[in-house]
Coordinates of N, CA and C and ligand atoms in Angstrom, one line a residue:
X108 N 37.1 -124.2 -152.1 CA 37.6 -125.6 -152.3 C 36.6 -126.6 -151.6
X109 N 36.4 -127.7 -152.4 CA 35.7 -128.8 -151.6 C 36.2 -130.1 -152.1
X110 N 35.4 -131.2 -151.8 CA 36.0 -132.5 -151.9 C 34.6 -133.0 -152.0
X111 N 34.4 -134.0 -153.5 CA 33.5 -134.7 -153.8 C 33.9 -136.5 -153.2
X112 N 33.2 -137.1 -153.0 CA 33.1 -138.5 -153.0 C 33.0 -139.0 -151.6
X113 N 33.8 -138.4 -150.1 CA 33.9 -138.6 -149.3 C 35.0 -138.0 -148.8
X114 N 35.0 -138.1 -147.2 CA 35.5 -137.4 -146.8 C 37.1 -138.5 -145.9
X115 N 38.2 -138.9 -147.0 CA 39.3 -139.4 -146.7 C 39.8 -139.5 -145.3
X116 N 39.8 -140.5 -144.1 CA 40.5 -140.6 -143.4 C 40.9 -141.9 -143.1
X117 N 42.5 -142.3 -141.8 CA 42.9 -143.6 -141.8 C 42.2 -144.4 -142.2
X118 N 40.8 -144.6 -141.1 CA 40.4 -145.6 -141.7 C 39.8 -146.3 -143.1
X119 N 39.9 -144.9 -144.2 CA 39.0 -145.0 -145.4 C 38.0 -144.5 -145.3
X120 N 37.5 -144.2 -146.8 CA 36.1 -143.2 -147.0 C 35.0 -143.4 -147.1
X121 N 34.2 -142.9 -146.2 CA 32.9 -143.5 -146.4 C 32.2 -142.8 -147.9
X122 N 32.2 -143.3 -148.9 CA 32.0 -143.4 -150.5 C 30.4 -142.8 -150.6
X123 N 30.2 -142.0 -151.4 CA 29.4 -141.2 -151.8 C 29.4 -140.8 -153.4
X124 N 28.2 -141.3 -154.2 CA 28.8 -141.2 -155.6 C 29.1 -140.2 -156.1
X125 N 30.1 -139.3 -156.7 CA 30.2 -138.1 -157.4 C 29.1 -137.6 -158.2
X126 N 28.8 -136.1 -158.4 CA 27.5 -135.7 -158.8 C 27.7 -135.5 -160.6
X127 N 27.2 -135.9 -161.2 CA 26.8 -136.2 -162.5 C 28.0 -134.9 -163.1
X128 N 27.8 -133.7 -162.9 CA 28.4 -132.7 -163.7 C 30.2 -133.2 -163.4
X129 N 30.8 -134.2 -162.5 CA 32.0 -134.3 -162.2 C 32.0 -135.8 -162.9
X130 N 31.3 -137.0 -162.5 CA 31.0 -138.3 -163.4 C 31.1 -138.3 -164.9
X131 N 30.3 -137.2 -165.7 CA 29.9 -137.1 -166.9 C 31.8 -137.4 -167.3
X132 N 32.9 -137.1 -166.5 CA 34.0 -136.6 -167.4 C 34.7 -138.1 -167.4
X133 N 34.0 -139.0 -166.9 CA 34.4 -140.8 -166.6 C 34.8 -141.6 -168.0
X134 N 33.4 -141.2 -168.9 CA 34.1 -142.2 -170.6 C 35.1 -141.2 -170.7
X135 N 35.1 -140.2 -170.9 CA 36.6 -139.8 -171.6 C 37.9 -140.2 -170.7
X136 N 37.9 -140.1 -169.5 CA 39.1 -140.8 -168.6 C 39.3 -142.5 -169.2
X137 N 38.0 -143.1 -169.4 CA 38.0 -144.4 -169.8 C 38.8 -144.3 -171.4
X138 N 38.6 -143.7 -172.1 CA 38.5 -143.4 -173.2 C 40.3 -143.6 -173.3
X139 N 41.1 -142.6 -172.7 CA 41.9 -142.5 -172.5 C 43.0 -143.5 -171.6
X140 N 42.3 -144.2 -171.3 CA 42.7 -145.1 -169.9 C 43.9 -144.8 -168.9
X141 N 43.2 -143.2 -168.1 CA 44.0 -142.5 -167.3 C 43.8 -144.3 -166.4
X142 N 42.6 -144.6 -166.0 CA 42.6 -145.3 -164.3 C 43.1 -147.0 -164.9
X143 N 42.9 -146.9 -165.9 CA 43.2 -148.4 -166.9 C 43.6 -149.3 -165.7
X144 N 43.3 -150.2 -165.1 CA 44.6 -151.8 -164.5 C 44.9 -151.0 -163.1
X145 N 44.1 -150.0 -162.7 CA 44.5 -149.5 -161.6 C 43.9 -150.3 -160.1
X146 N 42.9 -150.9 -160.4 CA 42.1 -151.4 -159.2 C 40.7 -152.7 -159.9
X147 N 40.9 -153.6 -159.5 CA 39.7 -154.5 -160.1 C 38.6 -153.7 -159.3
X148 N 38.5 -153.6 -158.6 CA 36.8 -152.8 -158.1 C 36.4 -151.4 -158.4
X149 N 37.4 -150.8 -159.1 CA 37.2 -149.0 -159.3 C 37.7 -148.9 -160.9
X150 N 36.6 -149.1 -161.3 CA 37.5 -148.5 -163.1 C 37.3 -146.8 -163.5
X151 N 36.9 -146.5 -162.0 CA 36.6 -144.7 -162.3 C 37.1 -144.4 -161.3
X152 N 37.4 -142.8 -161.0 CA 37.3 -141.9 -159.8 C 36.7 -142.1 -159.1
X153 N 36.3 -142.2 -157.5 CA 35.5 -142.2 -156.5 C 36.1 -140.6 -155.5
X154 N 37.2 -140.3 -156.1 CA 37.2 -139.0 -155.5 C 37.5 -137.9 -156.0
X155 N 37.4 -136.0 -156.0 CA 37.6 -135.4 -156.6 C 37.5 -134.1 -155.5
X156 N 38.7 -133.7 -156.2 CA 38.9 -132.0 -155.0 C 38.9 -130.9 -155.7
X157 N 38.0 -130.3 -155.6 CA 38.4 -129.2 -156.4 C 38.6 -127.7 -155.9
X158 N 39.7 -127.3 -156.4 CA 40.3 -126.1 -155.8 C 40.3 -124.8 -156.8
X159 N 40.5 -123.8 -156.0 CA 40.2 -122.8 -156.5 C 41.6 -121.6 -156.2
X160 N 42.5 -121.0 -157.3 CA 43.5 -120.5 -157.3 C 43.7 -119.0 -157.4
X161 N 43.9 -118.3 -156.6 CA 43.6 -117.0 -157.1 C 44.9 -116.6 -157.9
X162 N 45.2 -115.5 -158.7 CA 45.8 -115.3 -159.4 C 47.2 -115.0 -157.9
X163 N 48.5 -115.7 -157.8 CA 49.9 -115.1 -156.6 C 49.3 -116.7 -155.8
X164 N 48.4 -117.3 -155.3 CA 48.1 -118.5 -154.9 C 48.6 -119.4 -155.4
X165 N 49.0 -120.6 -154.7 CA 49.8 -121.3 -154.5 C 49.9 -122.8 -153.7
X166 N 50.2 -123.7 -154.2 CA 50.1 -124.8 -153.0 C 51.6 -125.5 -152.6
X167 N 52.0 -125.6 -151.3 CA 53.6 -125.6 -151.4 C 53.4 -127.1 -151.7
X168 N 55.0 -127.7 -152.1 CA 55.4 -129.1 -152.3 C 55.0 -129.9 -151.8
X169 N 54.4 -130.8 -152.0 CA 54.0 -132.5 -151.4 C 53.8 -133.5 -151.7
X170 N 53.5 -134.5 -151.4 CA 53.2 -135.8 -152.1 C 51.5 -135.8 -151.6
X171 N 50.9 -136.6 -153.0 CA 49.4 -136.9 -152.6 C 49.0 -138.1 -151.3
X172 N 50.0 -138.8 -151.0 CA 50.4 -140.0 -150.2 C 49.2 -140.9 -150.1
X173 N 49.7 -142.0 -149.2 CA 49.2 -143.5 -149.6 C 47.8 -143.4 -149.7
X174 N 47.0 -142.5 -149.2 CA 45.3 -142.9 -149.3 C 44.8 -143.2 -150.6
X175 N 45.5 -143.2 -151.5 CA 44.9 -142.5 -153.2 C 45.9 -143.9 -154.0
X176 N 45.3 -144.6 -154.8 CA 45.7 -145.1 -155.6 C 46.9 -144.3 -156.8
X177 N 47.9 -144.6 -157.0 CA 49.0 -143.3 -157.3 C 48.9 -142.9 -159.1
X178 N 47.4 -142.9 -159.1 CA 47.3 -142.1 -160.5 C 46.8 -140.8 -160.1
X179 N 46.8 -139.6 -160.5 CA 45.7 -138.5 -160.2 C 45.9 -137.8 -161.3
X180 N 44.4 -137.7 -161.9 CA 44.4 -136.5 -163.5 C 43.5 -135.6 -162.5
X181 N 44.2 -134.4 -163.2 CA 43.6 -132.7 -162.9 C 43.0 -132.3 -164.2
X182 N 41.9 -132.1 -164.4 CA 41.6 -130.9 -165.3 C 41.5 -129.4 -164.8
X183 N 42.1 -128.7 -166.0 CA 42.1 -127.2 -165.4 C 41.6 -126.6 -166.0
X184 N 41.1 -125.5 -165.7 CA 39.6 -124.7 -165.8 C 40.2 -123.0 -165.5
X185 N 40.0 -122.1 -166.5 CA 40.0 -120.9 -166.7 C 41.5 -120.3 -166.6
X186 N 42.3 -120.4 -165.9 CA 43.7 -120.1 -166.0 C 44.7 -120.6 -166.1
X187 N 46.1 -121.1 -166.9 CA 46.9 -121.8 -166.9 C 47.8 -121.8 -165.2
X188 N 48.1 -122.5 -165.3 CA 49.8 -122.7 -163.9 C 50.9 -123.2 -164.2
X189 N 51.6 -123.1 -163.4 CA 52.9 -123.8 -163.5 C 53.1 -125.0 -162.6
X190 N 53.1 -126.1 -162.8 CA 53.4 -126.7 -162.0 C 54.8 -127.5 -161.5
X191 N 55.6 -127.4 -160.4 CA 56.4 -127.7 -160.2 C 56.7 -129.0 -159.7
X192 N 57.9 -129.8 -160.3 CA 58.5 -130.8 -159.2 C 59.6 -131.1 -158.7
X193 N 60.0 -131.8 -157.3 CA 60.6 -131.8 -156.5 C 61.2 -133.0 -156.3
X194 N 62.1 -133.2 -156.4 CA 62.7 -134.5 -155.6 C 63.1 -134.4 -154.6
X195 N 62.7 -134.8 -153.5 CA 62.8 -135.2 -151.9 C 64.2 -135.5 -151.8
X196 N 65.5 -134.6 -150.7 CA 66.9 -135.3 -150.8 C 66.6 -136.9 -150.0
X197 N 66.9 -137.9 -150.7 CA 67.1 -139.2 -150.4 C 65.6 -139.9 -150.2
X198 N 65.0 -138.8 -150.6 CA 63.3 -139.7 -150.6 C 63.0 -139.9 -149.5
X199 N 63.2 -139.2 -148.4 CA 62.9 -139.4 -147.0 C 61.6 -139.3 -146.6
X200 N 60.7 -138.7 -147.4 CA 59.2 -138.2 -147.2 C 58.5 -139.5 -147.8
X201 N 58.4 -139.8 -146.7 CA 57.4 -141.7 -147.1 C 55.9 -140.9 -147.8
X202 N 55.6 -140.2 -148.7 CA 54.5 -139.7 -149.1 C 53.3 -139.2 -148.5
X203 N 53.5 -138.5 -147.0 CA 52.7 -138.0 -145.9 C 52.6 -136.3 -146.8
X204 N 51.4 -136.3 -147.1 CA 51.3 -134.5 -146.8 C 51.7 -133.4 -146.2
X205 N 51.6 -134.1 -144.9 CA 51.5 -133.5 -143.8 C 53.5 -133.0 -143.7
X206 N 54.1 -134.0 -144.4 CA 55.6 -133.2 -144.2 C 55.8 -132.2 -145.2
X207 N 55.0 -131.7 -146.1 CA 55.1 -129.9 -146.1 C 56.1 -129.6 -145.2
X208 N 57.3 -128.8 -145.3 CA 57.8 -128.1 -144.8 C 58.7 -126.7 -145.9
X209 N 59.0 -125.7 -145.3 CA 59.5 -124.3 -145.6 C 60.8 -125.0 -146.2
X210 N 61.1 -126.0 -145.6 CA 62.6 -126.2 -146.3 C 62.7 -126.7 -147.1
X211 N 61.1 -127.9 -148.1 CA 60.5 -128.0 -149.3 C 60.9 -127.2 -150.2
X212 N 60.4 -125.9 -149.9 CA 60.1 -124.7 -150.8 C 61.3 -123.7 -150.9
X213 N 62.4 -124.2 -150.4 CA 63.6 -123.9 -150.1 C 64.4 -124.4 -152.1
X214 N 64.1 -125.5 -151.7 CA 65.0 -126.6 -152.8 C 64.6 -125.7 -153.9
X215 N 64.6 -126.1 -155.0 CA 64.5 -125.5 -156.4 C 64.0 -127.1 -157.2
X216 N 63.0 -126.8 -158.5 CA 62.6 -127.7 -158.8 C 63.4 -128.4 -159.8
X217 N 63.2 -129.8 -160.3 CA 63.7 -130.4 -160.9 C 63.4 -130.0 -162.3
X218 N 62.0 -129.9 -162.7 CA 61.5 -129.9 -163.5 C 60.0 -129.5 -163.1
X219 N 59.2 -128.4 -164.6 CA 57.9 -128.1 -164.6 C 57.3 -128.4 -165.3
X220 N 56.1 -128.1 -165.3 CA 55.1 -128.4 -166.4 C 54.0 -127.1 -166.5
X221 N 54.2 -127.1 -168.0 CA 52.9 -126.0 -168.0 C 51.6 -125.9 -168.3
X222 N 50.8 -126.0 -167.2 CA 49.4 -126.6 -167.4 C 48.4 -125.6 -167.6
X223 N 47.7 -126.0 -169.1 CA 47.1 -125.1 -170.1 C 45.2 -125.2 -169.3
X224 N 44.7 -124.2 -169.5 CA 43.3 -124.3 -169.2 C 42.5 -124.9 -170.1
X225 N 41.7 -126.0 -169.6 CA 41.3 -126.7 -170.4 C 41.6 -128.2 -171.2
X226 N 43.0 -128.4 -170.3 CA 43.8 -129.6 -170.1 C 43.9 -130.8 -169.3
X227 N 44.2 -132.1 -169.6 CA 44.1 -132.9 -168.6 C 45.2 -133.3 -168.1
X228 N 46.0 -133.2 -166.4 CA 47.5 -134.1 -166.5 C 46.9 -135.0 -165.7
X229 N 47.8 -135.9 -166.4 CA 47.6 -137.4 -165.6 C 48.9 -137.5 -164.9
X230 N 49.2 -138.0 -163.2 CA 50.6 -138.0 -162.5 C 50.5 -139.4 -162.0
X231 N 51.7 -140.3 -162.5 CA 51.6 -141.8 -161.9 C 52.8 -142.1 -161.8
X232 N 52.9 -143.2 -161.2 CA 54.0 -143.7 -161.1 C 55.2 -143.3 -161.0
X233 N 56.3 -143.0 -161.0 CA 57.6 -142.3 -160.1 C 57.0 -140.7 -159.9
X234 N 56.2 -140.2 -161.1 CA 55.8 -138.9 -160.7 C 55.1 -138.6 -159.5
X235 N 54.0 -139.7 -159.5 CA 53.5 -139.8 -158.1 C 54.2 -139.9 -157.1
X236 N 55.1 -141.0 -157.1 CA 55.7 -141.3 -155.8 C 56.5 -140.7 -155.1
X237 N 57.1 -140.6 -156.8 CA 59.2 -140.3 -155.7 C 59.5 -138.2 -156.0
X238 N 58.5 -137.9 -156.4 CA 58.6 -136.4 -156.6 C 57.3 -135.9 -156.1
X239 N 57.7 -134.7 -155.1 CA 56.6 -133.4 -155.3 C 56.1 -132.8 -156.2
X240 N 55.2 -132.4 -155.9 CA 54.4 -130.9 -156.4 C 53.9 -129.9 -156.0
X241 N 54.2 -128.8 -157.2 CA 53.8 -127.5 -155.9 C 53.5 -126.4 -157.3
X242 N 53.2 -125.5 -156.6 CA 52.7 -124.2 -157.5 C 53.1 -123.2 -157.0
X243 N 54.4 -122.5 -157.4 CA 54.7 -121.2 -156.8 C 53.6 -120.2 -156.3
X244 N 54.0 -119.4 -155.3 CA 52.7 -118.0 -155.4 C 53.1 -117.1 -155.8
X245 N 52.9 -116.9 -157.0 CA 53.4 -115.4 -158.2 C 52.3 -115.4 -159.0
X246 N 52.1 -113.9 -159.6 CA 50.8 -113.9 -160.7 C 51.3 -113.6 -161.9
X247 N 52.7 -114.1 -162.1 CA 53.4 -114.2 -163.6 C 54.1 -115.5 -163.6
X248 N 54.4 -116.0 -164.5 CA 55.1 -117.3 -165.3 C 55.8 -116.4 -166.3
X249 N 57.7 -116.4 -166.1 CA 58.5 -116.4 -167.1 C 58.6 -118.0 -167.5
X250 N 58.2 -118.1 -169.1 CA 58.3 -119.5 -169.0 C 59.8 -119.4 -169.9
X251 N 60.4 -118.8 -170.1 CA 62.0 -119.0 -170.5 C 62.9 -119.4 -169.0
X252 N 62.0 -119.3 -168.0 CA 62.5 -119.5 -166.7 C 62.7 -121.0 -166.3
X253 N 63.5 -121.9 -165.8 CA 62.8 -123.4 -165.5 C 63.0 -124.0 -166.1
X254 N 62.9 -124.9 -165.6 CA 62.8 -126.1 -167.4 C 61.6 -126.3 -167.1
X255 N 60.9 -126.2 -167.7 CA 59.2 -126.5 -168.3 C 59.4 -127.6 -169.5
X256 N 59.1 -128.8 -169.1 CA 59.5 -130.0 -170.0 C 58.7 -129.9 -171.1
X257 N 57.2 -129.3 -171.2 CA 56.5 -129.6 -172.1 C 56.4 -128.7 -173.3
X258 N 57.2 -127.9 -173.2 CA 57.8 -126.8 -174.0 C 58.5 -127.2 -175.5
X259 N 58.0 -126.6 -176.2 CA 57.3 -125.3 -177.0 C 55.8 -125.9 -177.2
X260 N 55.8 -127.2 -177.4 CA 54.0 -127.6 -177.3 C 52.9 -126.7 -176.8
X261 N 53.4 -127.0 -175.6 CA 52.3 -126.1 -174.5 C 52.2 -124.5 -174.7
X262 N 53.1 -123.8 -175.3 CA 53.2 -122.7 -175.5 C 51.8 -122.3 -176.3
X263 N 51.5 -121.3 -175.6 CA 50.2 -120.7 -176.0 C 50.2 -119.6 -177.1
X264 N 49.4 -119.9 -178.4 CA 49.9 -118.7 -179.4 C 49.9 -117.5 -179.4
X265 N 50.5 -117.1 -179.8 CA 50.8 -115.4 -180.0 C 51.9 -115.2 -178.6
X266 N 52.1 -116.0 -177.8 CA 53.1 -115.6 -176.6 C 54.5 -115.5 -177.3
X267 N 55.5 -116.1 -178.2 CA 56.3 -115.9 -178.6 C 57.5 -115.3 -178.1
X268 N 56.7 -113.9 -178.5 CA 57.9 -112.5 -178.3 C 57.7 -112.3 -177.1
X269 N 57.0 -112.3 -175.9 CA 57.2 -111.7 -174.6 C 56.4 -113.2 -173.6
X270 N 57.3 -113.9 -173.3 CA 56.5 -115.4 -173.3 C 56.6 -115.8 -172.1
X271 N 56.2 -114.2 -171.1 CA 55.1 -114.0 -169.6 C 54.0 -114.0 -169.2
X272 N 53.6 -115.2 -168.7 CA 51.9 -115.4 -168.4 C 51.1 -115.1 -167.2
X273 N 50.8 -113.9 -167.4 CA 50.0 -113.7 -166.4 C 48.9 -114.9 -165.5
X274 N 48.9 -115.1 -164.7 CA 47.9 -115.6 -163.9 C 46.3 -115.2 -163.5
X275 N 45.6 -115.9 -163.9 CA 44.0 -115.5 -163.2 C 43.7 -116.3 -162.6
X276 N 42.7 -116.6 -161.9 CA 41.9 -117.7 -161.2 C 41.7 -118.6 -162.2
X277 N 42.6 -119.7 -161.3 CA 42.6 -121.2 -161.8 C 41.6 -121.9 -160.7
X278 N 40.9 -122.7 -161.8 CA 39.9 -124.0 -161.2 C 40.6 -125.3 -161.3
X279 N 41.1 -126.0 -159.9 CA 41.6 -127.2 -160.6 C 40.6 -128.4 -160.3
X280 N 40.2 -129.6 -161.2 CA 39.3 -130.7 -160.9 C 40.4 -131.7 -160.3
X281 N 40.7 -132.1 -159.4 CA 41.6 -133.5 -158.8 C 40.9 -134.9 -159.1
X282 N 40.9 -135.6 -159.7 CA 40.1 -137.1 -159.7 C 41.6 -138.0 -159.3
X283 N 41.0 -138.7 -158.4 CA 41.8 -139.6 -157.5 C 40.6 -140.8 -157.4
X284 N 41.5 -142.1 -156.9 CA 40.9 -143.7 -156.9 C 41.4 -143.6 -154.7
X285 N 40.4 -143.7 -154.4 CA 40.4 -143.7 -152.7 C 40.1 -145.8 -152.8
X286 N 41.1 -146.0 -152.0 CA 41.1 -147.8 -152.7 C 40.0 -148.4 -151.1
X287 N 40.5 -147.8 -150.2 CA 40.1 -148.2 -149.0 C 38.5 -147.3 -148.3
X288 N 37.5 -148.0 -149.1 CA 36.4 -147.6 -149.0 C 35.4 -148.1 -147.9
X289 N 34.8 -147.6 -147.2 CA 33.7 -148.3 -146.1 C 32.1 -147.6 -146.3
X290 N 31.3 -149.0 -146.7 CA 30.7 -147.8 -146.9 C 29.4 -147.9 -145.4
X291 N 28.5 -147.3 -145.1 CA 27.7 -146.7 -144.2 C 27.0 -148.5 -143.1
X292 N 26.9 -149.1 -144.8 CA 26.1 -150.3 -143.9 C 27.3 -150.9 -143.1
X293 N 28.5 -151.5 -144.1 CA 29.3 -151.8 -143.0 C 29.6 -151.4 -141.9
X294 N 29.8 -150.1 -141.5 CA 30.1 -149.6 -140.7 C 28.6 -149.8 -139.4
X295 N 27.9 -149.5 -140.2 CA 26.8 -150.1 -138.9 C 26.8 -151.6 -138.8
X296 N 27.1 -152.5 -139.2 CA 27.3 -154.1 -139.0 C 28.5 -154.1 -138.2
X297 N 29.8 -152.9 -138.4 CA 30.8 -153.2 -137.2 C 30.1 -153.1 -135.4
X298 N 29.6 -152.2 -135.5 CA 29.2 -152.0 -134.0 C 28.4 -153.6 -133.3
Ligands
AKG138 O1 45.5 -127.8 -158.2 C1 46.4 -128.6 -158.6 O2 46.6 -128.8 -159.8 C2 47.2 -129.4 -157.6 C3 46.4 -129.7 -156.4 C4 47.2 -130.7 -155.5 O3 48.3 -130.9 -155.7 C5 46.5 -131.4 -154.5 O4 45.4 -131.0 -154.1 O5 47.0 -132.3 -153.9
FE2_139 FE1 48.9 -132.7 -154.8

């Protein structure tokens, strides 16, 4: 796992441009208008995480929280997932990470999505905000299981009759808008 663009903290990121093989994927986002009206100074990603899933791997429930402008498209690379979400009882989780907890992963989801290799999701607005996400750690998908909203679409051909997806190593690309940026000179003009 790493993190292109900079490295996110309180104060904001000191900005680093993404390397060409991660930028090239910018007209098509444009194309699309994942980041559209999102920021007058950023009409692209300035950040991108990309993780690496082994087949039973897993990320428990969370919100991406305030550092990130509240769009984020994933593209996914070599193996499908399931992705789950969560409604917070009473929305109590002001969208901090860091409140991960066991008793998250306790609840049962509202609703999934099943994300194909080779696909792009875009998450904004109440999805962003007011619901988690998480990825069970199992190396099978019953997708008769759940409600998987995106269903029968997403369904991958020939699964039909036995419509259990094994898991392999999933690549996920995260592109995220980091709004609160500093970059090197300011920071040496603060001192
Ligand atoms: O890999 C994914 O699709 C999800 C990753 C994620 O939720 C995160 O890094 O915040
Ligand atoms: Fe996330």
């Amino acid at each position: 796992m790493f993190t292109s663009g900079g490295i996110v903290s309180d104060r904001g990121m000191i900005g680093e441009p993404l390397p060409v093989w991660l930028s090239y994927l910018f007209p098509r986002f444009r194309e699309a208008g994942v980041f559209e009206g999102m920021d007058a100074t950023h009409q692209d990603p300035n950040h991108c995480l990309v993780n690496e899933y082994l087949a039973g791997q897993g990320i428990m429930p969370h919100k991406d929280g305030p550092a990130y402008l509240p769009t984020v498209a994933t593209v996914t690379l070599s193996s499908h997932c399931v992705l789950e979400f969560y409604r917070h009882p009473e929305d109590k989780d002001q969208g901090e990470r860091e409140s991960t907890t066991e008793e998250n992963r306790a609840q049962e989801p509202e609703f999934s999505l099943l994300i194909q290799p080779r696909s792009l999701l875009v998450l904004k607005e109440d999805v962003y905000k007011k619901y988690m996400h998480g990825i069970r750690e199992i190396t099978k998908d019953d997708l008769c299981k759940g409600n998987i909203l995106n269903l029968p679409e997403a369904m991958p051909q020939g699964v039909e009759e036995t419509p259990v997806l094994e898991r392999g190593t999933r690549i996920s690309l995260t592109f995220r808008i980091v709004q609160k940026t500093l970059s090197t000179k300011k920071l040496f003009l603060r001192r």
